Short mmCIF file of C-alpha atoms in Angstrom, two decimals:
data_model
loop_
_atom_site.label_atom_id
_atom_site.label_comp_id
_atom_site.label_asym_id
_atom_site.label_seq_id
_atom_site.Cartn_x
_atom_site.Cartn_y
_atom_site.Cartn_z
CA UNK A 1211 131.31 -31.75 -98.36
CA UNK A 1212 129.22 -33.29 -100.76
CA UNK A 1213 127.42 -36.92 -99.16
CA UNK A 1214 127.06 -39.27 -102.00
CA UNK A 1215 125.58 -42.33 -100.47
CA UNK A 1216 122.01 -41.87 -99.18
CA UNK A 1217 123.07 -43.62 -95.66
CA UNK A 1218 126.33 -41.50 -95.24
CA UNK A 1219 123.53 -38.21 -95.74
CA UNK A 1220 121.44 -40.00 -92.94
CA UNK A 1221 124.30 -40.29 -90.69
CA UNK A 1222 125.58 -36.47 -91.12
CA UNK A 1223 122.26 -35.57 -90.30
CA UNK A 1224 122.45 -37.53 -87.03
CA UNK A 1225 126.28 -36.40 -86.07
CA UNK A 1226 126.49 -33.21 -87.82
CA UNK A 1227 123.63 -31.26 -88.10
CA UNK A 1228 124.31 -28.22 -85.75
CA UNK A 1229 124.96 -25.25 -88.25
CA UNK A 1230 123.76 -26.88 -91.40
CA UNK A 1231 121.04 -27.24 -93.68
CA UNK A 1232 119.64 -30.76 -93.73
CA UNK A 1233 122.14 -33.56 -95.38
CA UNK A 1234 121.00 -34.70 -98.70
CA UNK A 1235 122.94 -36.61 -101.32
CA UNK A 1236 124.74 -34.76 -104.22
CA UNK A 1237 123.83 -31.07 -101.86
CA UNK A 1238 126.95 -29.53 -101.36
CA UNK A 1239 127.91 -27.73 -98.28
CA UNK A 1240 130.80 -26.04 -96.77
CA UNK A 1241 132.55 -26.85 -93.61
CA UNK A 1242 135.31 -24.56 -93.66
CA UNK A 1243 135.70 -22.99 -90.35
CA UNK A 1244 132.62 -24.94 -88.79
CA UNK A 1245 132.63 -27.47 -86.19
CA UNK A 1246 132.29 -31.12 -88.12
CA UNK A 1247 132.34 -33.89 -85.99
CA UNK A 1248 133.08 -37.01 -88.54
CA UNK A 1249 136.30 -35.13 -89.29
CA UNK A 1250 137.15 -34.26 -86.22
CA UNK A 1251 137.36 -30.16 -87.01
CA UNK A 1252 136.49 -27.60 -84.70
CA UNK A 1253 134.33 -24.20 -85.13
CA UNK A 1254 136.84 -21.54 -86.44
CA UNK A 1255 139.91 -24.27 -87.59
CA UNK A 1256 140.29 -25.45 -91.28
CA UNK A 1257 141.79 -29.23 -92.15
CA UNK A 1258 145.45 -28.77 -92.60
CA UNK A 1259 148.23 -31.14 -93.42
CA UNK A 1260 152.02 -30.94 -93.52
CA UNK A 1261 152.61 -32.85 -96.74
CA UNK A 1262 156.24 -33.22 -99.00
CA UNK A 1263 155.44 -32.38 -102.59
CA UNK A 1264 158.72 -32.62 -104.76
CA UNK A 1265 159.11 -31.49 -108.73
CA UNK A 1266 161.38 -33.18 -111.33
CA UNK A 1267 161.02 -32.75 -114.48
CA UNK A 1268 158.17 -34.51 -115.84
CA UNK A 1269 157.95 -36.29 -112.31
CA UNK A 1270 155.66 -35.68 -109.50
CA UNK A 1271 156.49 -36.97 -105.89
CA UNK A 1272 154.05 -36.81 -102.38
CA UNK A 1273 155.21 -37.55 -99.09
CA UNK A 1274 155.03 -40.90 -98.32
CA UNK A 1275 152.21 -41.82 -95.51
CA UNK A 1276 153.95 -43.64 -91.96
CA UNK A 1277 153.68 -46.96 -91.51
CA UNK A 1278 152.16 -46.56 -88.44
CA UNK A 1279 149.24 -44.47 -89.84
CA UNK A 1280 149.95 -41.70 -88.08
CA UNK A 1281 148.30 -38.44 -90.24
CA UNK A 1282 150.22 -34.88 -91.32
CA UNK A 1283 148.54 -32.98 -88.70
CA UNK A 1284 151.92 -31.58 -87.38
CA UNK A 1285 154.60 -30.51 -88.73
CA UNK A 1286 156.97 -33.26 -86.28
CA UNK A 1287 154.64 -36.03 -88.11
CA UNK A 1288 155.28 -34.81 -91.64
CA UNK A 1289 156.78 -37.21 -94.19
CA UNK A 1290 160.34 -37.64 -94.38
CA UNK A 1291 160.80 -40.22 -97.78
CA UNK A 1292 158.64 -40.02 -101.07
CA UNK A 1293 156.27 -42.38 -102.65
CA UNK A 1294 156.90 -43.80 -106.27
CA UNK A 1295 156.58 -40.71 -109.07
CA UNK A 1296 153.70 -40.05 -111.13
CA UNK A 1297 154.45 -38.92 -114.48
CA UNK A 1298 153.27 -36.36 -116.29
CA UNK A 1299 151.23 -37.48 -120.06
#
């Protein structure tokens, strides 16, 4: 996680500073496997989604997101059509 904005640094050093070195814009720090609260992880669990990726040809399809906003957190939630291609240059 790398804060950008001087304000979001300021904030992760209000909400998330259990475990880490101080927040500072453009400092880099990982949160793999460590509790961070603005994401919602939890000490010893990693981010993961259950995304679509789909290959053809020069063509590059993602899962598309629910209408309803619900996330890829489980695998019942992941996507079932595909967004418009992006094609390879």
């Amino acid at each position: 996680m790398t804060p950008l904005a001087q304000g979001f640094a300021d904030l992760l050093n209000k909400v998330a500073a259990a475990g880490y070195a101080p927040w500072a814009v453009n400092a880099q720090q990982s949160i793999f496997g460590k509790s961070f609260l603005p994401f919602g992880l939890k000490e010893g669990t990693n981010f993961m989604e259950y995304d679509l990726v789909y290959l053809r040809g020069d063509l590059l399809f993602w899962g598309a997101r629910n209408v309803d906003g619900r996330g890829f957190d489980t695998e019942q939630n992941r996507p079932t059509n595909l967004q418009i291609p992006l094609v390879r240059k």
